[in-house]
Amino acid sequence: MTAYAIARMRAIDFGPDIVEYLRRIDATLEPYGGRFVVHGGAYRVLEGEWSGDTIVIAFPDGERAHAWYDSPVYREIIALRTDHSTADLIIVEGVGEGYRGEDALAKLLPAHKDDGGA
């Protein structure tokens, strides 16, 4: 199941360390099948509040997403970003092909038992 690393970059002190981070991040993603699907694109707030840039990186599965984040090669560059930015970051599992919104009901509602009318 595809997994996503999603970051909301709330503040960035753009300088040489961020430039170095951006130059090196792609090489950290490649061994784990990671690829950018959103990298600071334009957005329009429809509900609530949102600020900063959004970044979404897709991975083939959650195991590889977590392995990338914990990898020595990524750990080597992470301070280049974290020392010069404020962000929220999560890894979240995607849903399979054909998933529908109503599929969430199986998790949200108690299982209905057909007890024969008893």
PDB file of N, CA and C in Angstrom, residues 3-7 9 21-22 24-36 39 55-78 81-82 88-92:
ATOM      1  N   ALA A   3       2.465   4.700   0.759  1.00  0.00           N
ATOM      2  CA  ALA A   3       2.506   5.531   1.965  1.00  0.00           C
ATOM      3  C   ALA A   3       3.087   6.884   1.568  1.00  0.00           C
ATOM      4  N   TYR A   4       2.753   7.896   2.350  1.00  0.00           N
ATOM      5  CA  TYR A   4       3.168   9.249   2.031  1.00  0.00           C
ATOM      6  C   TYR A   4       3.844   9.907   3.231  1.00  0.00           C
ATOM      7  N   ALA A   5       4.955  10.557   2.971  1.00  0.00           N
ATOM      8  CA  ALA A   5       5.553  11.459   3.956  1.00  0.00           C
ATOM      9  C   ALA A   5       5.014  12.831   3.595  1.00  0.00           C
ATOM     10  N   ILE A   6       4.318  13.449   4.539  1.00  0.00           N
ATOM     11  CA  ILE A   6       3.688  14.743   4.286  1.00  0.00           C
ATOM     12  C   ILE A   6       4.252  15.750   5.275  1.00  0.00           C
ATOM     13  N   ALA A   7       4.749  16.837   4.738  1.00  0.00           N
ATOM     14  CA  ALA A   7       5.300  17.908   5.578  1.00  0.00           C
ATOM     15  C   ALA A   7       4.578  19.207   5.276  1.00  0.00           C
ATOM     16  N   MET A   9       5.663  22.879   5.807  1.00  0.00           N
ATOM     17  CA  MET A   9       6.790  23.739   6.159  1.00  0.00           C
ATOM     18  C   MET A   9       6.229  25.092   6.571  1.00  0.00           C
ATOM     19  N   TYR A  21      20.618  20.732   1.503  1.00  0.00           N
ATOM     20  CA  TYR A  21      19.594  19.715   1.767  1.00  0.00           C
ATOM     21  C   TYR A  21      18.831  19.380   0.481  1.00  0.00           C
ATOM     22  N   LEU A  22      18.395  20.395  -0.238  1.00  0.00           N
ATOM     23  CA  LEU A  22      17.635  20.172  -1.470  1.00  0.00           C
ATOM     24  C   LEU A  22      18.483  19.488  -2.539  1.00  0.00           C
ATOM     25  N   ARG A  24      20.714  17.276  -1.955  1.00  0.00           N
ATOM     26  CA  ARG A  24      21.038  15.912  -1.544  1.00  0.00           C
ATOM     27  C   ARG A  24      19.830  15.011  -1.286  1.00  0.00           C
ATOM     28  N   ILE A  25      18.645  15.585  -1.134  1.00  0.00           N
ATOM     29  CA  ILE A  25      17.502  14.758  -0.712  1.00  0.00           C
ATOM     30  C   ILE A  25      17.113  13.696  -1.731  1.00  0.00           C
ATOM     31  N   ASP A  26      17.168  14.001  -3.014  1.00  0.00           N
ATOM     32  CA  ASP A  26      16.734  13.022  -4.013  1.00  0.00           C
ATOM     33  C   ASP A  26      17.515  11.719  -3.904  1.00  0.00           C
ATOM     34  N   ALA A  27      18.809  11.805  -3.659  1.00  0.00           N
ATOM     35  CA  ALA A  27      19.631  10.598  -3.533  1.00  0.00           C
ATOM     36  C   ALA A  27      19.221   9.765  -2.322  1.00  0.00           C
ATOM     37  N   THR A  28      18.658  10.400  -1.281  1.00  0.00           N
ATOM     38  CA  THR A  28      18.211   9.638  -0.113  1.00  0.00           C
ATOM     39  C   THR A  28      16.907   8.908  -0.398  1.00  0.00           C
ATOM     40  N   LEU A  29      16.100   9.436  -1.304  1.00  0.00           N
ATOM     41  CA  LEU A  29      14.800   8.842  -1.625  1.00  0.00           C
ATOM     42  C   LEU A  29      14.910   7.637  -2.555  1.00  0.00           C
ATOM     43  N   GLU A  30      15.828   7.714  -3.500  1.00  0.00           N
ATOM     44  CA  GLU A  30      15.913   6.710  -4.567  1.00  0.00           C
ATOM     45  C   GLU A  30      15.975   5.271  -4.071  1.00  0.00           C
ATOM     46  N   PRO A  31      16.814   4.926  -3.073  1.00  0.00           N
ATOM     47  CA  PRO A  31      16.877   3.521  -2.643  1.00  0.00           C
ATOM     48  C   PRO A  31      15.582   2.997  -2.025  1.00  0.00           C
ATOM     49  N   TYR A  32      14.679   3.892  -1.648  1.00  0.00           N
ATOM     50  CA  TYR A  32      13.437   3.504  -0.985  1.00  0.00           C
ATOM     51  C   TYR A  32      12.218   3.692  -1.884  1.00  0.00           C
ATOM     52  N   GLY A  33      12.448   4.029  -3.138  1.00  0.00           N
ATOM     53  CA  GLY A  33      11.353   4.209  -4.085  1.00  0.00           C
ATOM     54  C   GLY A  33      10.549   5.466  -3.843  1.00  0.00           C
ATOM     55  N   GLY A  34      11.122   6.435  -3.121  1.00  0.00           N
ATOM     56  CA  GLY A  34      10.412   7.675  -2.828  1.00  0.00           C
ATOM     57  C   GLY A  34      10.462   8.649  -3.982  1.00  0.00           C
ATOM     58  N   ARG A  35       9.377   9.394  -4.144  1.00  0.00           N
ATOM     59  CA  ARG A  35       9.332  10.421  -5.192  1.00  0.00           C
ATOM     60  C   ARG A  35       8.412  11.546  -4.750  1.00  0.00           C
ATOM     61  N   PHE A  36       8.791  12.752  -5.105  1.00  0.00           N
ATOM     62  CA  PHE A  36       7.955  13.910  -4.781  1.00  0.00           C
ATOM     63  C   PHE A  36       6.688  13.879  -5.630  1.00  0.00           C
ATOM     64  N   HIS A  39       5.522  19.531  -4.090  1.00  0.00           N
ATOM     65  CA  HIS A  39       6.675  20.208  -3.485  1.00  0.00           C
ATOM     66  C   HIS A  39       6.444  21.715  -3.511  1.00  0.00           C
ATOM     67  N   ILE A  55       4.583  19.572   1.279  1.00  0.00           N
ATOM     68  CA  ILE A  55       5.442  18.640   0.552  1.00  0.00           C
ATOM     69  C   ILE A  55       4.883  17.246   0.774  1.00  0.00           C
ATOM     70  N   VAL A  56       4.717  16.498  -0.314  1.00  0.00           N
ATOM     71  CA  VAL A  56       4.243  15.121  -0.235  1.00  0.00           C
ATOM     72  C   VAL A  56       5.213  14.252  -1.027  1.00  0.00           C
ATOM     73  N   ILE A  57       5.723  13.219  -0.352  1.00  0.00           N
ATOM     74  CA  ILE A  57       6.625  12.261  -0.986  1.00  0.00           C
ATOM     75  C   ILE A  57       5.951  10.897  -0.911  1.00  0.00           C
ATOM     76  N   ALA A  58       5.781  10.235  -2.050  1.00  0.00           N
ATOM     77  CA  ALA A  58       5.151   8.914  -2.102  1.00  0.00           C
ATOM     78  C   ALA A  58       6.217   7.833  -2.020  1.00  0.00           C
ATOM     79  N   PHE A  59       5.879   6.763  -1.292  1.00  0.00           N
ATOM     80  CA  PHE A  59       6.729   5.580  -1.177  1.00  0.00           C
ATOM     81  C   PHE A  59       5.879   4.358  -1.508  1.00  0.00           C
ATOM     82  N   PRO A  60       6.496   3.282  -1.976  1.00  0.00           N
ATOM     83  CA  PRO A  60       5.719   2.082  -2.301  1.00  0.00           C
ATOM     84  C   PRO A  60       4.926   1.517  -1.117  1.00  0.00           C
ATOM     85  N   ASP A  61       5.423   1.714   0.105  1.00  0.00           N
ATOM     86  CA  ASP A  61       4.717   1.219   1.290  1.00  0.00           C
ATOM     87  C   ASP A  61       5.268   1.920   2.535  1.00  0.00           C
ATOM     88  N   GLY A  62       4.574   1.721   3.649  1.00  0.00           N
ATOM     89  CA  GLY A  62       4.960   2.359   4.894  1.00  0.00           C
ATOM     90  C   GLY A  62       6.317   1.912   5.402  1.00  0.00           C
ATOM     91  N   GLU A  63       6.639   0.652   5.199  1.00  0.00           N
ATOM     92  CA  GLU A  63       7.936   0.134   5.648  1.00  0.00           C
ATOM     93  C   GLU A  63       9.082   0.910   5.001  1.00  0.00           C
ATOM     94  N   ARG A  64       8.979   1.127   3.703  1.00  0.00           N
ATOM     95  CA  ARG A  64      10.047   1.870   3.012  1.00  0.00           C
ATOM     96  C   ARG A  64      10.047   3.349   3.375  1.00  0.00           C
ATOM     97  N   ALA A  65       8.875   3.912   3.639  1.00  0.00           N
ATOM     98  CA  ALA A  65       8.821   5.314   4.066  1.00  0.00           C
ATOM     99  C   ALA A  65       9.543   5.485   5.402  1.00  0.00           C
ATOM    100  N   HIS A  66       9.254   4.617   6.353  1.00  0.00           N
ATOM    101  CA  HIS A  66       9.919   4.694   7.654  1.00  0.00           C
ATOM    102  C   HIS A  66      11.409   4.368   7.540  1.00  0.00           C
ATOM    103  N   ALA A  67      11.754   3.403   6.678  1.00  0.00           N
ATOM    104  CA  ALA A  67      13.165   3.054   6.483  1.00  0.00           C
ATOM    105  C   ALA A  67      13.943   4.238   5.915  1.00  0.00           C
ATOM    106  N   TRP A  68      13.320   4.979   4.986  1.00  0.00           N
ATOM    107  CA  TRP A  68      13.972   6.179   4.447  1.00  0.00           C
ATOM    108  C   TRP A  68      14.225   7.191   5.557  1.00  0.00           C
ATOM    109  N   TYR A  69      13.190   7.501   6.341  1.00  0.00           N
ATOM    110  CA  TYR A  69      13.320   8.526   7.375  1.00  0.00           C
ATOM    111  C   TYR A  69      14.385   8.137   8.400  1.00  0.00           C
ATOM    112  N   ASP A  70      14.487   6.865   8.721  1.00  0.00           N
ATOM    113  CA  ASP A  70      15.444   6.389   9.717  1.00  0.00           C
ATOM    114  C   ASP A  70      16.807   6.019   9.130  1.00  0.00           C
ATOM    115  N   SER A  71      16.959   6.129   7.812  1.00  0.00           N
ATOM    116  CA  SER A  71      18.199   5.681   7.163  1.00  0.00           C
ATOM    117  C   SER A  71      19.385   6.565   7.521  1.00  0.00           C
ATOM    118  N   PRO A  72      20.578   5.979   7.591  1.00  0.00           N
ATOM    119  CA  PRO A  72      21.786   6.771   7.868  1.00  0.00           C
ATOM    120  C   PRO A  72      22.003   7.894   6.853  1.00  0.00           C
ATOM    121  N   VAL A  73      21.686   7.633   5.590  1.00  0.00           N
ATOM    122  CA  VAL A  73      21.914   8.648   4.561  1.00  0.00           C
ATOM    123  C   VAL A  73      20.985   9.849   4.742  1.00  0.00           C
ATOM    124  N   TYR A  74      19.726   9.611   5.161  1.00  0.00           N
ATOM    125  CA  TYR A  74      18.840  10.748   5.427  1.00  0.00           C
ATOM    126  C   TYR A  74      19.201  11.417   6.740  1.00  0.00           C
ATOM    127  N   ARG A  75      19.531  10.626   7.742  1.00  0.00           N
ATOM    128  CA  ARG A  75      19.945  11.181   9.041  1.00  0.00           C
ATOM    129  C   ARG A  75      21.155  12.103   8.881  1.00  0.00           C
ATOM    130  N   GLU A  76      21.964  11.833   7.885  1.00  0.00           N
ATOM    131  CA  GLU A  76      23.155  12.648   7.624  1.00  0.00           C
ATOM    132  C   GLU A  76      22.803  14.071   7.195  1.00  0.00           C
ATOM    133  N   ILE A  77      21.641  14.248   6.563  1.00  0.00           N
ATOM    134  CA  ILE A  77      21.278  15.583   6.063  1.00  0.00           C
ATOM    135  C   ILE A  77      20.120  16.230   6.807  1.00  0.00           C
ATOM    136  N   ILE A  78      19.437  15.506   7.672  1.00  0.00           N
ATOM    137  CA  ILE A  78      18.200  16.029   8.269  1.00  0.00           C
ATOM    138  C   ILE A  78      18.410  17.339   9.023  1.00  0.00           C
ATOM    139  N   ARG A  81      17.938  20.665   7.346  1.00  0.00           N
ATOM    140  CA  ARG A  81      16.564  21.165   7.267  1.00  0.00           C
ATOM    141  C   ARG A  81      16.051  21.586   8.638  1.00  0.00           C
ATOM    142  N   THR A  82      16.161  20.703   9.621  1.00  0.00           N
ATOM    143  CA  THR A  82      15.518  20.969  10.916  1.00  0.00           C
ATOM    144  C   THR A  82      16.154  22.135  11.670  1.00  0.00           C
ATOM    145  N   ASP A  88       5.830  20.454  10.355  1.00  0.00           N
ATOM    146  CA  ASP A  88       5.106  19.293  10.860  1.00  0.00           C
ATOM    147  C   ASP A  88       5.326  18.201   9.818  1.00  0.00           C
ATOM    148  N   LEU A  89       5.584  16.977  10.264  1.00  0.00           N
ATOM    149  CA  LEU A  89       5.867  15.881   9.338  1.00  0.00           C
ATOM    150  C   LEU A  89       5.190  14.610   9.824  1.00  0.00           C
ATOM    151  N   ILE A  90       4.502  13.939   8.918  1.00  0.00           N
ATOM    152  CA  ILE A  90       3.890  12.649   9.233  1.00  0.00           C
ATOM    153  C   ILE A  90       4.170  11.674   8.110  1.00  0.00           C
ATOM    154  N   ILE A  91       4.048  10.393   8.426  1.00  0.00           N
ATOM    155  CA  ILE A  91       4.003   9.346   7.413  1.00  0.00           C
ATOM    156  C   ILE A  91       2.640   8.700   7.563  1.00  0.00           C
ATOM    157  N   VAL A  92       1.914   8.609   6.461  1.00  0.00           N
ATOM    158  CA  VAL A  92       0.543   8.084   6.499  1.00  0.00           C
ATOM    159  C   VAL A  92       0.369   7.057   5.385  1.00  0.00           C
TER     160      VAL A  92
END
